Short mmCIF file of C-alpha atoms in Angstrom, two decimals:
data_model
loop_
_atom_site.label_atom_id
_atom_site.label_comp_id
_atom_site.label_asym_id
_atom_site.label_seq_id
_atom_site.Cartn_x
_atom_site.Cartn_y
_atom_site.Cartn_z
CA ASP A 28 128.83 158.97 90.47
CA GLN A 29 125.31 158.21 91.55
CA GLN A 30 124.54 160.08 94.75
CA VAL A 31 121.07 158.64 95.22
CA LYS A 32 120.59 154.94 94.56
CA GLN A 33 117.50 152.82 94.30
CA ASN A 34 118.94 149.37 93.85
CA SER A 35 115.69 147.58 93.13
CA PRO A 36 114.34 148.43 89.68
CA SER A 37 111.08 146.68 90.45
CA LEU A 38 109.02 145.30 93.31
CA SER A 39 105.88 143.19 93.30
CA VAL A 40 103.58 142.77 96.31
CA GLN A 41 100.11 141.47 97.04
CA GLU A 42 97.26 143.81 97.77
CA GLY A 43 96.91 144.41 101.50
CA ARG A 44 100.52 143.61 102.28
CA ILE A 45 103.33 146.03 103.04
CA SER A 46 105.46 147.55 100.28
CA ILE A 47 108.95 148.66 101.26
CA LEU A 48 110.93 150.74 98.81
CA ASN A 49 114.55 151.46 99.64
CA CYS A 50 116.90 154.28 98.83
CA ASP A 51 120.56 154.89 99.68
CA TYR A 52 122.55 158.09 99.35
CA THR A 53 126.22 158.92 99.46
CA ASN A 54 126.31 162.69 99.97
CA SER A 55 126.33 163.51 103.69
CA MET A 56 125.35 167.11 102.87
CA PHE A 57 121.84 166.02 101.89
CA ASP A 58 119.41 167.06 104.59
CA TYR A 59 116.00 166.81 102.97
CA PHE A 60 114.56 163.77 101.26
CA LEU A 61 111.47 163.33 99.14
CA TRP A 62 109.56 160.55 97.46
CA TYR A 63 107.78 161.05 94.17
CA LYS A 64 105.27 158.79 92.52
CA LYS A 65 104.86 158.55 88.76
CA TYR A 66 102.10 156.98 86.75
CA PRO A 67 102.59 156.29 83.02
CA ALA A 68 101.92 159.31 80.80
CA GLU A 69 101.91 161.68 83.79
CA GLY A 70 104.50 163.84 85.50
CA PRO A 71 105.89 162.76 88.87
CA THR A 72 103.89 163.94 91.87
CA PHE A 73 105.17 164.64 95.34
CA LEU A 74 104.28 161.94 97.86
CA ILE A 75 106.05 162.48 101.16
CA SER A 76 109.23 164.05 102.53
CA ILE A 77 111.44 163.96 105.58
CA SER A 78 113.98 166.32 107.03
CA SER A 79 117.27 165.02 108.38
CA ILE A 80 116.32 166.17 111.87
CA LYS A 81 113.65 163.46 111.96
CA ASP A 82 113.82 159.72 111.56
CA LYS A 83 110.22 159.08 110.65
CA ASN A 84 107.40 160.87 108.89
CA GLU A 85 103.94 159.42 108.44
CA ASP A 86 101.09 160.42 106.17
CA GLY A 87 98.19 158.02 106.06
CA ARG A 88 99.32 154.73 104.54
CA PHE A 89 102.73 156.14 103.70
CA THR A 90 105.65 156.30 106.12
CA VAL A 91 109.20 157.33 105.35
CA PHE A 92 112.04 156.22 107.62
CA LEU A 93 115.46 157.83 107.63
CA ASN A 94 118.62 156.23 109.00
CA LYS A 95 121.26 158.94 108.74
CA SER A 96 124.13 156.85 110.01
CA ALA A 97 123.47 154.29 107.29
CA LYS A 98 122.58 156.96 104.73
CA HIS A 99 119.45 155.00 104.01
CA LEU A 100 115.79 155.80 103.74
CA SER A 101 112.78 153.68 103.03
CA LEU A 102 109.18 154.22 102.06
CA HIS A 103 106.58 151.92 103.60
CA ILE A 104 103.11 151.59 102.15
CA VAL A 105 100.62 149.80 104.36
CA PRO A 106 98.30 148.37 103.24
CA SER A 107 99.30 148.33 99.59
CA GLN A 108 96.57 148.90 97.02
CA PRO A 109 96.49 148.23 93.27
CA GLY A 110 96.29 152.00 92.70
CA ASP A 111 99.72 152.32 94.30
CA SER A 112 101.24 150.60 91.26
CA ALA A 113 103.60 153.22 89.85
CA VAL A 114 107.26 154.16 89.62
CA TYR A 115 108.58 155.65 92.85
CA PHE A 116 111.52 158.04 92.80
CA CYS A 117 113.61 158.87 95.81
CA ALA A 118 115.18 162.35 95.78
CA ALA A 119 117.50 164.35 98.01
CA LEU A 120 118.73 167.89 98.34
CA THR A 121 120.74 170.20 100.52
CA GLN A 122 118.52 172.89 102.02
CA GLY A 123 119.91 176.37 101.72
CA GLY A 124 121.87 175.25 98.70
CA SER A 125 120.89 175.33 95.06
CA GLU A 126 117.56 173.54 95.67
CA LYS A 127 118.83 171.00 93.19
CA LEU A 128 117.04 167.72 93.69
CA VAL A 129 119.07 164.62 92.96
CA PHE A 130 116.91 161.69 91.91
CA GLY A 131 117.36 157.96 92.12
CA LYS A 132 116.57 155.86 89.04
CA GLY A 133 113.22 154.77 90.39
CA THR A 134 111.55 151.55 91.52
CA LYS A 135 108.54 150.21 89.70
CA LEU A 136 106.00 148.94 92.22
CA THR A 137 103.31 146.52 91.13
CA VAL A 138 100.54 145.71 93.58
CA ASN A 139 98.67 142.59 92.55
CA PRO A 140 94.98 142.21 93.41
CA GLU B 30 94.57 175.64 89.79
CA ALA B 31 98.28 175.46 90.52
CA GLN B 32 100.03 173.85 87.62
CA VAL B 33 103.03 173.52 85.37
CA THR B 34 102.13 173.47 81.69
CA GLN B 35 104.33 172.10 78.95
CA ASN B 36 103.86 172.24 75.20
CA PRO B 37 103.90 170.32 72.99
CA ARG B 38 103.02 167.10 74.77
CA TYR B 39 104.12 165.01 71.81
CA LEU B 40 106.44 165.87 68.95
CA ILE B 41 108.15 163.97 66.18
CA THR B 42 110.84 165.92 64.38
CA VAL B 43 113.91 165.36 62.24
CA THR B 44 117.58 165.76 62.99
CA GLY B 45 118.75 169.35 62.90
CA LYS B 46 115.37 171.06 62.94
CA LYS B 47 115.34 173.54 65.80
CA LEU B 48 112.55 173.18 68.30
CA THR B 49 111.38 174.73 71.54
CA VAL B 50 109.44 173.10 74.33
CA THR B 51 107.62 175.71 76.37
CA CYS B 52 107.04 175.56 80.11
CA SER B 53 104.90 177.86 82.19
CA GLN B 54 104.00 177.82 85.89
CA ASN B 55 101.37 179.84 87.72
CA MET B 56 102.64 179.40 91.28
CA ASN B 57 105.12 182.30 91.31
CA HIS B 58 107.95 179.85 92.00
CA GLU B 59 111.46 181.16 91.65
CA TYR B 60 113.08 177.81 90.91
CA MET B 61 112.40 175.98 87.65
CA SER B 62 114.08 173.00 86.09
CA TRP B 63 114.09 170.65 83.11
CA TYR B 64 114.54 166.89 83.35
CA ARG B 65 114.67 164.06 80.88
CA GLN B 66 113.53 160.56 81.70
CA ASP B 67 115.07 157.61 79.91
CA PRO B 68 114.61 153.88 80.56
CA GLY B 69 116.97 152.65 83.24
CA LEU B 70 118.36 156.12 83.87
CA GLY B 71 115.59 157.74 85.89
CA LEU B 72 115.23 161.51 85.95
CA ARG B 73 118.27 163.50 84.94
CA GLN B 74 118.43 167.25 85.24
CA ILE B 75 119.21 169.21 82.09
CA TYR B 76 119.15 172.84 83.22
CA TYR B 77 117.75 174.75 86.14
CA SER B 78 117.02 178.34 87.02
CA MET B 79 117.09 179.87 90.48
CA ASN B 80 115.36 183.05 89.36
CA VAL B 81 114.80 185.35 86.40
CA GLU B 82 117.94 185.68 84.26
CA VAL B 83 119.72 183.07 86.40
CA THR B 84 120.24 179.69 84.75
CA ASP B 85 122.73 176.91 85.29
CA LYS B 86 123.65 173.53 83.85
CA GLY B 87 122.34 170.35 85.32
CA ASP B 88 123.76 166.90 84.78
CA VAL B 89 123.10 166.52 81.06
CA PRO B 90 123.07 170.00 79.46
CA GLU B 91 124.77 169.14 76.16
CA GLY B 92 122.63 169.97 73.14
CA TYR B 93 120.17 172.10 75.08
CA LYS B 94 119.66 175.78 75.83
CA VAL B 95 117.26 177.55 78.16
CA SER B 96 116.21 181.07 78.94
CA ARG B 97 114.44 182.69 81.87
CA LYS B 98 113.30 186.13 80.84
CA GLU B 99 110.28 186.09 83.12
CA LYS B 100 109.45 184.20 86.26
CA ARG B 101 106.65 182.06 84.92
CA ASN B 102 108.30 180.76 81.73
CA PHE B 103 111.28 178.50 81.22
CA PRO B 104 111.53 177.23 77.62
CA LEU B 105 113.85 174.41 76.60
CA ILE B 106 115.52 174.91 73.25
CA LEU B 107 117.07 172.22 71.07
CA GLU B 108 119.03 174.14 68.46
CA SER B 109 119.95 171.08 66.39
CA PRO B 110 118.16 168.01 67.73
CA SER B 111 119.76 164.61 67.35
CA PRO B 112 118.30 161.10 67.79
CA ASN B 113 119.94 160.72 71.21
CA GLN B 114 117.67 163.51 72.42
CA THR B 115 114.65 161.30 71.87
CA SER B 116 113.24 161.20 75.37
CA LEU B 117 110.46 162.15 77.74
CA TYR B 118 110.98 165.65 79.06
CA PHE B 119 109.60 167.15 82.25
CA CYS B 120 109.55 170.73 83.37
CA ALA B 121 109.20 171.46 87.07
CA SER B 122 108.97 174.38 89.44
CA SER B 123 109.79 174.33 93.07
CA PHE B 124 109.06 175.89 96.40
CA TYR B 125 111.64 174.94 99.02
CA GLY B 126 112.52 171.66 97.37
CA GLU B 127 109.06 170.30 96.63
CA LEU B 128 108.98 170.02 92.87
CA PHE B 129 105.78 170.36 90.90
CA PHE B 130 106.06 168.64 87.55
CA GLY B 131 104.39 169.22 84.24
CA GLU B 132 102.76 166.31 82.43
CA GLY B 133 105.72 165.67 80.20
CA SER B 134 106.66 166.16 76.56
CA ARG B 135 107.53 163.09 74.54
CA LEU B 136 110.01 164.02 71.86
CA THR B 137 111.12 161.76 69.03
CA VAL B 138 113.99 162.85 66.80
CA LEU B 139 114.30 160.87 63.57
#
């Protein structure tokens, strides 16, 4: 049973436009959510996170939105740049629990010049 | 520099030949974990460790062993590798949920 779902395996956008990556979760115990970015031949790197007590967190061009009632979060990248082309993983955990991160399968973002 | 170091980065081996992938972190993190990444399946957790001498199974532990004798090291052991363990492996350490990943170890089992 997949607790964290990224239903779009890939996404293609034009440079300068907005990229929206979506993530859904099923476990209502999750209270901390993270996005990781992965380039080929490198390990994933932390991008941005959000706690369940917030509905938005912004860091430069990256904003994560959380809709708890819908069990949905999204990552917005504005404006998108070719260097943003990577695989993005959504992850969730229950704070105070085992610290076990549950990952989605990832979405491959391609930003075209 | 804070980092997670894995070795080897690349390895081709044969079925049944025991191998160990080492992982070391210099951030004094208590939590460490191993993942494998396969096409279409994302990152799946193999084993994790909450602290020294404390290890537990992740989602896909079959065919793997780990040990945590000291805080900085968390080796992954394949006692008798099989072709279905051909994968890209990542070690990670964590501070309050934010995982720091190693660069990955690509393993091919023939």
